[in-house]
Coordinates of C-alpha atoms and ligand atoms in Angstrom, one line a residue:
X14 CA 0.1 0.0 -0.1
X15 CA 1.5 3.4 -0.9
X16 CA 1.8 5.8 1.9
X17 CA 0.9 9.4 1.6
X18 CA 3.9 11.0 3.2
X19 CA 2.2 14.5 3.0
X20 CA 0.3 13.2 6.0
X21 CA 3.4 12.7 8.1
X22 CA 3.5 14.9 11.3
X23 CA 6.4 17.0 12.6
X24 CA 6.9 17.1 16.5
X25 CA 5.7 20.7 16.3
X26 CA 2.5 19.4 14.7
X27 CA 2.2 16.5 17.2
X28 CA 2.7 18.9 20.1
X29 CA -0.5 20.7 19.1
X30 CA -2.7 17.6 18.7
X31 CA -5.7 16.5 20.8
X32 CA -5.8 13.1 22.6
X33 CA -7.4 10.5 20.3
X34 CA -6.3 11.9 17.2
X35 CA -4.5 9.4 14.6
X36 CA -1.2 10.4 13.1
X37 CA 1.5 9.1 10.8
X38 CA 5.1 9.7 11.7
X39 CA 8.5 8.3 10.4
X40 CA 12.1 8.6 11.4
X41 CA 14.8 6.9 13.2
X42 CA 14.6 4.9 16.4
X43 CA 16.3 7.2 18.8
X44 CA 16.3 5.3 22.2
X45 CA 14.6 1.9 22.8
X46 CA 13.9 0.3 26.1
X47 CA 11.8 -2.3 27.9
X48 CA 10.1 -1.1 31.1
X49 CA 7.7 -2.6 33.3
X50 CA 6.6 -5.2 30.5
X51 CA 6.2 -2.2 28.0
X52 CA 8.3 -1.3 25.1
X53 CA 9.2 2.5 24.9
X54 CA 10.9 3.8 21.9
X55 CA 11.5 7.5 20.7
X56 CA 11.3 8.2 17.1
X57 CA 13.5 11.0 16.0
X58 CA 13.3 13.1 12.7
X59 CA 14.7 16.6 12.0
X60 CA 11.9 18.3 13.8
X61 CA 12.6 16.5 17.2
X62 CA 11.6 13.2 19.1
X63 CA 8.4 11.7 20.2
X64 CA 7.8 8.8 22.4
X65 CA 5.8 5.6 21.3
X66 CA 4.6 3.3 24.0
X67 CA 3.7 -0.3 23.2
X68 CA 1.8 -2.6 25.6
X69 CA 1.9 -6.5 25.3
X70 CA -1.6 -6.6 23.8
X71 CA -0.7 -4.3 21.0
X72 CA -0.4 -6.2 17.8
X73 CA 2.8 -4.3 17.1
X74 CA 4.4 -5.4 20.4
X75 CA 6.6 -8.3 19.0
X76 CA 8.0 -6.1 16.2
X77 CA 8.3 -3.0 18.6
X78 CA 10.4 -5.4 20.9
X79 CA 12.8 -6.2 18.3
X80 CA 13.5 -2.7 17.1
X81 CA 17.2 -1.3 17.5
X82 CA 18.4 2.2 17.6
X83 CA 18.7 3.9 14.1
X84 CA 16.4 1.7 12.4
X85 CA 14.0 3.7 10.2
X86 CA 10.3 3.3 11.0
X87 CA 7.0 4.4 10.1
X88 CA 4.3 4.4 12.7
X89 CA 0.6 5.2 12.5
X90 CA -0.6 5.9 16.1
X91 CA -3.2 7.5 18.2
X92 CA -2.1 10.5 20.3
X93 CA -2.4 10.1 24.1
X94 CA -1.7 12.7 26.9
X95 CA 0.8 11.5 29.5
X96 CA 0.1 11.3 33.2
X97 CA 1.3 14.2 35.0
X98 CA 4.3 12.6 36.6
X99 CA 5.4 11.2 33.1
X100 CA 5.5 14.7 31.5
X101 CA 8.9 15.5 30.1
X102 CA 9.1 19.4 30.0
X103 CA 12.4 19.3 28.0
X104 CA 11.1 18.3 24.7
X105 CA 8.1 19.8 22.7
X106 CA 6.2 16.6 22.7
X107 CA 6.9 15.8 26.3
X108 CA 3.3 16.0 27.1
X109 CA 2.0 13.2 24.7
X110 CA 2.9 9.7 23.8
X111 CA 1.8 7.7 20.8
X112 CA 0.1 4.3 20.8
X113 CA 0.9 2.5 17.7
X114 CA -1.9 0.9 15.4
X115 CA 0.7 0.0 12.7
X116 CA 4.4 -0.2 12.9
X117 CA 6.5 -0.7 9.7
X118 CA 10.3 -1.1 9.5
X119 CA 11.5 0.9 6.5
X120 CA 15.3 0.1 7.0
X121 CA 17.3 -1.9 9.4
X122 CA 20.6 -0.5 10.6
X123 CA 23.9 -1.7 11.8
X124 CA 24.6 -0.6 15.4
X125 CA 25.9 3.0 14.9
X126 CA 29.7 3.6 15.6
X127 CA 28.7 7.1 16.4
X128 CA 25.5 7.3 18.5
X129 CA 23.0 10.0 17.4
X130 CA 21.4 9.6 20.8
X131 CA 24.7 10.0 22.8
X132 CA 25.6 13.5 23.9
X133 CA 29.0 12.4 25.3
X134 CA 32.5 13.1 23.9
X135 CA 33.3 11.1 20.6
X136 CA 36.6 11.0 19.0
X137 CA 36.5 13.6 16.1
X138 CA 37.9 11.4 13.4
X139 CA 35.3 8.8 14.2
X140 CA 32.6 11.3 14.0
X141 CA 33.9 12.7 10.6
X142 CA 34.4 9.0 9.4
X143 CA 30.6 8.6 9.9
X144 CA 29.6 12.0 9.5
X145 CA 26.0 11.0 8.4
X146 CA 25.5 9.7 11.8
X147 CA 27.2 12.6 13.6
X148 CA 25.0 14.9 11.6
X149 CA 21.8 13.0 13.0
X150 CA 22.6 14.4 16.3
X151 CA 20.2 17.1 17.5
X152 CA 22.9 19.5 18.3
X153 CA 24.5 19.0 14.8
X154 CA 21.0 19.5 13.1
X155 CA 20.5 22.7 15.1
X156 CA 24.1 24.1 14.0
X157 CA 23.2 23.3 10.3
X158 CA 19.9 25.1 10.9
X159 CA 21.4 28.2 12.3
X160 CA 23.9 28.1 9.3
X161 CA 20.9 27.9 6.9
X162 CA 19.2 30.7 8.6
X163 CA 22.2 32.9 8.6
X164 CA 22.6 32.3 4.9
X165 CA 18.9 33.2 4.1
X166 CA 19.3 36.4 6.4
X167 CA 22.5 37.4 4.7
X168 CA 21.0 37.0 1.2
X169 CA 17.7 38.7 2.2
X170 CA 19.5 41.7 3.8
X171 CA 21.8 42.2 0.9
X172 CA 19.4 41.7 -1.8
X173 CA 16.9 44.1 -0.2
X174 CA 19.7 46.7 -0.5
X175 CA 20.3 46.2 -4.3
X176 CA 23.0 44.0 -4.0
X177 CA 23.4 41.3 -6.7
X178 CA 24.7 37.7 -6.1
X179 CA 27.3 37.2 -9.0
X180 CA 29.5 34.2 -9.0
X181 CA 33.0 34.2 -9.9
X182 CA 35.3 31.2 -11.1
X183 CA 37.1 28.7 -9.0
X184 CA 39.5 27.8 -11.7
X185 CA 41.5 31.0 -11.9
X186 CA 44.9 32.4 -11.2
X187 CA 46.6 33.6 -7.9
X188 CA 44.8 36.0 -6.0
X189 CA 46.4 38.5 -3.6
X190 CA 45.6 37.5 0.0
X191 CA 49.0 36.3 0.7
X192 CA 48.4 32.8 1.8
X193 CA 49.7 29.6 -0.1
X194 CA 47.8 28.7 -3.2
X195 CA 46.0 25.6 -4.1
X196 CA 47.1 24.6 -7.5
X197 CA 45.1 22.6 -10.1
X198 CA 47.2 21.3 -13.1
X199 CA 45.8 22.1 -16.5
X200 CA 45.5 18.9 -18.8
X201 CA 44.9 21.2 -21.8
X202 CA 47.9 23.3 -21.3
X203 CA 50.4 20.9 -19.8
X204 CA 52.7 22.4 -17.1
X205 CA 50.3 25.2 -16.3
X206 CA 48.2 25.5 -13.3
X207 CA 45.0 27.2 -12.2
X208 CA 45.2 28.5 -8.6
X209 CA 41.8 28.1 -6.5
X210 CA 40.8 31.6 -5.3
X211 CA 42.0 32.8 -1.8
X212 CA 39.1 35.3 -2.2
X213 CA 37.4 36.8 -5.3
X214 CA 39.2 40.0 -4.5
X215 CA 40.2 40.8 -8.0
X216 CA 37.0 39.6 -9.7
X217 CA 34.8 41.7 -7.4
X218 CA 36.9 44.8 -8.2
X219 CA 36.5 43.9 -11.9
X220 CA 32.7 43.6 -11.3
X221 CA 32.8 47.4 -10.0
X222 CA 34.9 48.6 -13.1
X223 CA 31.9 46.6 -15.0
X224 CA 29.4 49.0 -13.4
X225 CA 27.7 46.3 -11.1
X226 CA 27.8 48.8 -8.3
X227 CA 26.6 46.4 -5.6
X228 CA 27.8 42.8 -5.6
X229 CA 27.9 40.1 -3.0
X230 CA 28.5 36.4 -3.0
X231 CA 28.5 33.4 -0.7
X232 CA 31.6 32.0 -1.7
X233 CA 34.1 29.2 -1.1
X234 CA 37.8 30.3 -0.6
X235 CA 40.9 28.1 -0.6
X236 CA 44.0 29.0 1.4
X237 CA 46.7 26.2 2.0
X238 CA 47.5 27.2 5.6
X239 CA 47.9 25.2 8.7
X240 CA 44.6 24.3 10.1
X241 CA 43.2 25.6 13.4
X242 CA 40.0 25.4 15.4
X243 CA 38.8 28.5 13.3
X244 CA 40.5 27.7 10.0
X245 CA 39.9 25.1 7.3
X246 CA 41.7 24.9 3.9
X247 CA 38.3 25.6 2.3
X248 CA 36.1 28.0 4.0
X249 CA 33.1 30.4 3.2
X250 CA 32.9 34.0 3.1
X251 CA 30.1 36.5 2.5
X252 CA 31.9 38.6 0.1
X253 CA 30.8 42.3 -0.6
X254 CA 31.9 45.1 -2.9
X255 CA 30.3 48.4 -3.6
X256 CA 31.0 51.3 -5.8
X257 CA 30.9 55.1 -4.9
X258 CA 31.5 54.4 -1.2
X259 CA 33.8 55.5 1.6
X260 CA 34.7 53.8 4.8
X261 CA 31.6 54.8 6.9
X262 CA 29.3 53.4 4.0
X263 CA 30.7 49.9 4.0
X264 CA 31.0 49.9 7.8
X265 CA 27.4 51.0 8.1
X266 CA 26.5 48.2 5.4
X267 CA 28.5 45.6 7.4
X268 CA 26.9 46.6 10.8
X269 CA 23.4 46.2 9.4
X270 CA 24.2 42.8 8.3
X271 CA 25.9 41.7 11.5
X272 CA 22.9 43.3 13.5
X273 CA 20.4 41.3 11.4
X274 CA 22.3 38.0 11.9
X275 CA 22.9 38.6 15.6
X276 CA 19.3 39.5 16.4
X277 CA 17.4 37.4 14.0
X278 CA 19.6 34.2 13.9
X279 CA 21.3 34.0 17.2
X280 CA 18.7 36.0 19.1
X281 CA 21.3 38.4 20.7
X282 CA 20.5 41.9 21.9
X283 CA 23.0 44.0 20.0
X284 CA 23.1 47.8 19.6
X285 CA 22.3 49.3 16.2
X286 CA 26.0 50.6 15.6
X287 CA 29.3 49.3 17.2
X288 CA 32.0 51.0 19.0
X289 CA 35.0 51.8 16.9
X290 CA 38.7 51.8 18.0
X291 CA 41.9 52.3 16.1
X292 CA 44.6 49.6 15.5
X293 CA 46.9 51.6 17.7
X294 CA 44.4 51.7 20.6
X295 CA 43.5 48.1 20.2
X296 CA 47.1 47.1 20.5
X297 CA 47.8 49.6 23.4
X298 CA 44.8 48.7 25.5
X299 CA 44.3 44.9 24.7
X300 CA 47.5 43.8 22.8
X301 CA 45.4 42.5 20.0
X302 CA 44.0 43.7 16.8
X303 CA 41.0 41.6 17.4
X304 CA 40.4 42.4 21.0
X305 CA 37.7 40.7 23.4
X306 CA 36.1 43.9 24.7
X307 CA 33.4 41.9 26.8
X308 CA 35.7 42.4 29.8
X309 CA 37.9 45.3 31.0
X310 CA 41.3 44.6 32.5
X311 CA 43.0 46.8 29.8
X312 CA 46.8 47.1 29.6
X313 CA 47.7 50.2 31.5
X314 CA 51.0 52.2 30.6
X315 CA 53.0 52.7 33.7
X316 CA 56.2 54.0 31.8
X317 CA 55.7 57.6 33.1
X318 CA 55.5 56.4 36.7
X319 CA 58.3 53.8 36.3
X320 CA 60.5 56.6 35.2
X321 CA 60.5 58.2 38.7
X322 CA 63.2 55.6 39.6
X323 CA 61.3 54.1 42.5
X324 CA 61.9 50.6 41.1
X325 CA 65.4 50.7 39.5
X326 CA 65.1 48.0 36.9
X327 CA 62.0 49.4 35.6
X328 CA 63.4 52.9 35.5
X329 CA 66.2 51.3 33.6
X330 CA 63.9 49.6 31.1
X331 CA 62.1 53.0 30.4
X332 CA 65.6 54.7 29.8
X333 CA 66.4 51.8 27.4
X334 CA 63.2 52.9 25.3
X335 CA 61.0 50.1 26.6
X336 CA 57.4 50.4 27.8
X337 CA 56.3 49.4 31.3
X338 CA 52.8 48.1 31.3
X339 CA 50.5 46.4 33.8
X340 CA 47.4 44.3 34.0
X341 CA 45.2 44.9 37.2
X342 CA 43.9 41.4 37.9
X343 CA 41.0 41.8 40.3
X344 CA 41.8 38.6 42.4
X345 CA 44.8 37.5 44.4
X346 CA 47.7 35.5 43.0
X347 CA 50.3 33.4 44.6
X348 CA 54.0 33.9 43.7
X349 CA 53.8 30.4 42.0
X350 CA 51.0 31.4 39.9
X351 CA 52.7 34.7 38.8
X352 CA 55.9 32.7 38.0
X353 CA 53.7 30.2 35.8
X354 CA 52.0 33.1 34.1
X355 CA 55.3 34.6 33.5
X356 CA 56.7 31.6 31.9
X357 CA 53.7 30.8 29.7
X358 CA 53.4 34.3 28.4
X359 CA 57.1 34.8 28.0
X360 CA 56.8 38.3 29.7
X361 CA 59.0 38.8 32.7
X362 CA 56.4 39.6 35.2
X363 CA 56.8 41.4 38.5
X364 CA 53.9 42.0 40.7
X365 CA 52.5 44.1 43.4
X366 CA 49.7 44.0 45.7
X367 CA 48.4 45.6 49.1
X368 CA 47.7 43.3 51.9
X369 CA 46.9 44.3 55.4
X370 CA 48.0 47.8 54.7
X371 CA 51.3 46.7 53.3
X372 CA 52.7 46.5 49.9
X373 CA 53.5 42.8 49.0
X374 CA 54.6 40.9 45.9
X375 CA 57.9 40.9 44.0
X376 CA 58.0 44.6 44.1
X377 CA 56.6 45.0 47.5
X378 CA 60.0 46.0 49.0
X379 CA 60.1 49.1 46.8
X380 CA 56.7 50.5 48.0
X381 CA 54.6 51.5 51.0
X382 CA 50.9 51.0 50.7
X383 CA 50.3 54.6 49.7
X384 CA 52.7 54.5 46.8
X385 CA 51.6 51.2 45.7
X386 CA 48.2 52.4 45.5
X387 CA 49.2 55.3 43.1
X388 CA 50.5 52.7 40.7
X389 CA 47.0 51.1 40.8
X390 CA 47.5 48.3 43.3
X391 CA 44.8 49.3 45.7
X392 CA 43.1 45.9 45.4
X393 CA 43.6 42.8 43.6
X394 CA 47.2 42.2 41.9
X395 CA 49.2 44.4 39.6
X396 CA 51.1 42.2 37.1
X397 CA 53.9 44.5 35.6
X398 CA 56.0 43.8 32.6
X399 CA 58.4 45.6 30.1
X400 CA 59.4 45.4 26.6
X401 CA 59.1 47.0 23.4
X402 CA 56.9 47.0 20.1
X403 CA 53.7 45.3 19.3
X404 CA 55.0 41.8 19.6
X405 CA 55.6 42.6 23.4
X406 CA 52.0 44.0 23.6
X407 CA 50.6 41.0 22.0
X408 CA 52.2 38.7 24.7
X409 CA 50.6 40.9 27.3
X410 CA 47.5 40.8 25.4
X411 CA 47.6 36.8 25.3
X412 CA 48.1 37.1 29.0
X413 CA 45.1 39.3 29.6
X414 CA 42.9 36.8 27.7
X415 CA 44.3 33.9 29.7
X416 CA 43.6 35.8 33.0
X417 CA 40.1 36.9 31.8
X418 CA 39.3 33.1 30.9
X419 CA 40.8 31.6 34.0
X420 CA 39.6 34.3 36.4
X421 CA 36.0 34.0 35.0
X422 CA 36.0 37.8 34.0
X423 CA 34.5 37.1 30.6
X424 CA 30.6 37.2 30.6
X425 CA 30.1 34.3 28.2
X426 CA 26.5 35.3 27.6
X427 CA 27.4 38.7 26.5
X428 CA 28.3 39.4 22.7
X429 CA 30.3 42.5 21.7
X430 CA 31.1 43.6 18.2
X431 CA 33.8 46.2 17.8
X432 CA 35.4 47.7 14.6
X433 CA 39.0 48.1 14.3
X434 CA 40.2 50.8 11.8
X435 CA 43.3 52.7 10.9
X436 CA 45.4 49.6 10.4
X437 CA 49.1 50.1 9.3
X438 CA 49.1 49.7 5.4
X439 CA 52.4 48.0 5.4
X440 CA 54.5 45.9 7.6
X441 CA 58.1 44.7 7.4
X442 CA 58.6 41.1 6.4
X443 CA 62.1 40.5 8.0
X444 CA 62.4 37.0 6.4
X445 CA 62.1 38.4 3.0
X446 CA 63.5 41.7 4.0
X447 CA 60.7 43.8 2.3
X448 CA 57.5 45.6 3.1
X449 CA 54.4 43.8 2.6
X450 CA 50.7 44.8 2.5
X451 CA 48.9 44.2 5.9
X452 CA 45.5 43.6 4.2
X453 CA 46.2 43.3 0.5
X454 CA 48.1 45.5 -1.9
X455 CA 44.7 47.1 -3.3
X456 CA 43.9 48.7 -0.1
X457 CA 44.0 52.4 -0.1
X458 CA 46.1 54.5 2.4
X459 CA 44.6 57.2 4.5
X460 CA 44.6 60.4 2.3
X461 CA 46.7 62.3 4.9
X462 CA 49.3 59.6 5.1
X463 CA 49.8 58.9 1.5
X464 CA 52.5 61.5 1.1
X465 CA 54.6 59.2 3.4
X466 CA 54.5 55.9 1.6
X467 CA 57.9 56.1 0.5
X468 CA 59.6 58.1 3.3
X469 CA 57.9 56.6 6.4
X470 CA 56.0 53.4 5.2
X471 CA 55.7 52.2 8.9
X472 CA 53.6 55.2 9.6
X473 CA 51.2 55.1 6.9
X474 CA 47.7 54.0 7.9
X475 CA 45.2 52.3 5.6
X476 CA 41.5 52.5 4.9
X477 CA 41.1 48.9 6.2
X478 CA 38.5 48.0 8.9
X479 CA 37.9 44.7 10.6
X480 CA 34.9 43.7 12.4
X481 CA 35.6 41.8 15.7
X482 CA 33.0 39.6 17.8
X483 CA 33.8 38.3 21.3
X484 CA 37.6 38.4 20.3
X485 CA 37.3 37.0 16.9
X486 CA 37.9 38.6 13.7
X487 CA 34.6 37.9 11.8
X488 CA 34.9 40.4 8.8
X489 CA 37.7 42.5 7.1
X490 CA 37.8 44.7 4.1
X491 CA 38.9 48.0 2.9
X492 CA 38.4 50.9 0.4
X493 CA 40.4 50.0 -2.6
X494 CA 42.9 52.1 -4.6
X495 CA 41.3 52.9 -7.9
X496 CA 43.8 55.1 -9.4
X497 CA 46.7 53.5 -11.4
X498 CA 49.3 55.9 -10.1
X499 CA 48.7 55.2 -6.5
X500 CA 48.5 51.4 -7.2
X501 CA 51.9 51.6 -8.8
X502 CA 53.4 53.4 -5.9
X503 CA 52.1 50.7 -3.5
X504 CA 53.5 47.9 -5.8
X505 CA 56.9 49.7 -5.9
X506 CA 56.9 50.0 -2.2
X507 CA 56.3 46.3 -1.7
X508 CA 59.0 45.4 -4.1
X509 CA 56.8 44.2 -6.8
X510 CA 58.5 45.5 -10.1
X511 CA 56.3 46.8 -12.9
X512 CA 56.9 43.6 -14.8
X513 CA 56.1 41.5 -11.9
X514 CA 52.8 43.6 -11.1
X515 CA 51.9 43.3 -14.8
X516 CA 52.5 39.6 -14.8
X517 CA 50.3 39.0 -11.7
X518 CA 47.7 41.5 -12.0
X519 CA 47.7 43.0 -15.5
X520 CA 44.1 42.2 -16.1
X521 CA 43.1 44.4 -13.1
X522 CA 45.6 47.2 -13.9
X523 CA 44.4 47.3 -17.5
X524 CA 40.8 47.3 -16.4
X525 CA 41.6 50.3 -14.2
X526 CA 42.5 52.2 -17.4
X527 CA 39.0 52.2 -18.7
X528 CA 37.5 54.1 -15.9
X529 CA 37.2 52.6 -12.3
X530 CA 34.8 54.0 -9.9
X531 CA 35.8 54.6 -6.3
X532 CA 35.0 51.4 -4.6
X533 CA 35.5 49.3 -1.3
X534 CA 34.2 46.1 0.3
X535 CA 34.3 43.7 3.0
X536 CA 34.2 39.9 3.5
X537 CA 32.7 38.0 6.5
X538 CA 34.2 34.9 7.5
X539 CA 30.9 33.0 7.4
X540 CA 31.9 29.7 9.2
X541 CA 33.4 31.6 12.1
X542 CA 30.6 33.8 12.5
X543 CA 28.1 30.8 12.5
X544 CA 30.4 29.0 15.0
X545 CA 30.0 31.9 17.5
X546 CA 26.4 32.3 16.9
X547 CA 25.9 28.6 17.7
X548 CA 28.1 28.8 20.6
X549 CA 30.6 26.2 19.2
X550 CA 34.3 26.3 19.7
X551 CA 35.5 25.0 16.2
X552 CA 34.1 25.7 12.8
X553 CA 34.0 22.0 12.1
X554 CA 30.8 22.0 14.2
X555 CA 29.1 24.2 11.7
X556 CA 30.4 22.6 8.5
X557 CA 28.6 19.7 7.2
X558 CA 31.7 17.9 5.9
X559 CA 34.9 19.6 7.3
X560 CA 38.5 18.3 7.0
X561 CA 40.4 17.1 10.3
X562 CA 43.0 19.6 11.5
X563 CA 45.5 17.3 9.6
X564 CA 43.9 18.2 6.4
X565 CA 42.5 14.7 6.0
X566 CA 38.8 13.9 5.4
X567 CA 38.2 10.5 7.1
X568 CA 35.0 10.2 5.3
X569 CA 36.1 10.1 1.8
X570 CA 39.8 9.5 2.6
X571 CA 40.8 12.7 0.7
X572 CA 43.5 13.5 0.0
X573 CA 44.4 10.3 -2.1
X574 CA 46.9 9.0 -4.5
X575 CA 45.9 9.1 -8.1
X576 CA 46.4 6.7 -11.0
X577 CA 49.6 6.9 -13.0
X578 CA 47.6 7.4 -16.0
X579 CA 45.9 10.6 -14.6
X580 CA 49.3 12.0 -13.9
X581 CA 50.5 11.2 -17.3
X582 CA 47.6 13.0 -18.9
X583 CA 48.5 16.0 -16.9
X584 CA 52.2 15.8 -17.6
X585 CA 53.1 15.4 -14.0
X586 CA 55.5 13.1 -12.2
X587 CA 55.5 12.9 -8.3
X588 CA 58.8 13.2 -6.6
X589 CA 59.4 10.5 -3.8
X590 CA 58.1 12.0 -0.5
X591 CA 60.7 14.2 1.1
X592 CA 59.1 13.9 4.6
X593 CA 56.8 11.1 5.8
X594 CA 53.3 11.5 4.0
X595 CA 54.5 14.5 1.9
X596 CA 54.8 14.4 -1.9
X597 CA 56.2 17.3 -4.0
X598 CA 54.7 18.0 -7.4
X599 CA 57.4 18.1 -10.0
Ligands
LIG626 N1 39.5 39.9 0.2 C1 39.5 40.3 1.5 C2 39.8 38.9 2.4 O1 39.4 37.8 1.9 C3 38.3 41.0 2.0 C4 38.0 42.2 1.4 O2 39.0 43.0 1.3 O3 37.0 42.5 0.9 O4 40.2 39.0 3.4

C-alpha cells in the first residue's frame, strides 16, 4: 500500500494535537527500552523526538520489541496525553505519547559507531568518518539550521539593499591574499596551473569596473595554511563590494548585516551600531588587533610612573626605550601562579599587591601601601612587565585573555562587536627583507598619510576595517585604490616590479585604465560567525563535511593518491616524498 507522506506529522504538529487523534510519523529509532513489561521507543526526525509506547496486547508488540537504535520506522498511532508524573518538559512533545496501530520497519541499521542519541564526547575522526551519523545528532542539526538561517538572512538583507549575487570562477589564477595557493594542473595546457581563489578579490573589483555597483557572493575560498579551530583549507565568505562609497558606508552596511544576523539568527540583543577603535588603541589597550572587549582589565601604561626611579630595573627599562605596562587582575595570585604566568606568556612579570596595609609581591619592598596604590595596586594584583613593540604587547594581550578566562572575567552570555580601523598599510617582512601589505595590495592608504608611503612606510595608515566579535575577527575589508598611479606606488613599495605586477595583476591594472569607480568592500568569515552564533568552539561543528586539522577527510579518504595514467595525462610526475606523507609535485 502506498503511503501518503504528506500526512506525516512533525513534532511541532504533534505537540498541538488532541488526545485520540490518529497520526502518521516516520524517522529513526532514537532510544529503545523495555520497562515494566512495556516497550518504549523514541522516534526522531529533523523536527525532534516523540515517544511511542507499546503494551503487550498491542499487535505491534513483538516487532516493537525487536527494534534497534537507528532503524528507520513508520508508525501510525493514536495520540495520548501522558500522566502528570510522566511529562517531560524538556521536549516539545513531552506531554504526549503515541500508541501505535501499525508499525513498519522501513530500513534496518547496523549498530551505529557514532550514536546520534549519545551526547558524550566522541573521537572527532570517528565522528567525521561517519559524518552522516554524527549529523543526525540534534545539536548538529541545530548547527546546520542556524547556518541555513544565517545564509538566508544575509542573502535577504543584501538583496533588499540592491546587491546582486554574482558568481566568480574557482579555476583562476593566484589572488592577492598572501597565503599559499592551491594549484590545479591543467590537462589542456600541460605544465600550467590554475590557482583556486583565496578570495574573489580581483573579480569583485572587476565587477565594480563593470558597473555592477553592488555585488555580493556566498563563496568558497581556498588557502593552503595550517588548520586551526577556526580555520579550514576551504572556507566560506560572504563577500561584498560596492562602488561610490567611503569607509563609513561599508562599515554601516557591515553593521546592518551583523545586527540582522545577531538579532534574527542568534537572538542576541546587540546595539544598532558598534564602537570603533583604532588599531593603535587596540594594540595599546588590549594587545590584539581583534580584542575581546567583553571584559575590561586593559593594559595600563606605567612608563611615566616607572621613570620616577622608585623601582630601579623598571626605570632602566624605560631609559632603554622600553614600555612598562601592567594588568590589574581583580583577584589575588600566589607567587607560584605569577611565575607560571610569566613563563607561559614569555613576559618577565613583576607583581605588586596591598595586603593588610602593606605593599607585597615581588615589588613589595620598593613601595609603601600609599605609593603602591598610586601605581594602581589598591585591590587585586598588579602584574607588571616591560618590553618594546607590538610583539611585546601581543604577549601581554594573550596574558590578559588567559587571566580573563581563568579568572572568570568574561561574561560568556554577552556578545560584543567592535570595529578596528586605521591599520598600518604595510609591515616589514624580516624574512624576505621587504615591506608587505597588511591587508592586500589593493587597500588604499588614508589620504593624509599617502605622502609618506615612500619616506615613512611604517607610519602610513590604511582604509582597512575589521569587524571583531567576542575577540574573533569576523569580517575584514577596505576601500580600494582605484587610481593607477597610487597602485603603482604601492607595488613599488612592496618590491613588486612593474613587470611582476603586470605579470600577476595585468588584467586588473588594465581594467583600471578604462574608468574605475571609487569602491570598497568587506568579507565576512561565514563559518567563524556561525560558529560563534551557535556557541561552538570550532568551525568544524558548523560545516557539514569539514576536514580534520591534519587536512584529511576521514569520510572520503581525501587527499588520495591518483592513478599513474591521470598524472601522465597532466604531464606530472610525483617526486618521492621528502618527509613522511608529503609528496612534492614536480
Ligand atoms: N578579500 C579580502 C579577504 O578575503 C576581504 C576584502 O578586502 O574584501 O580578506
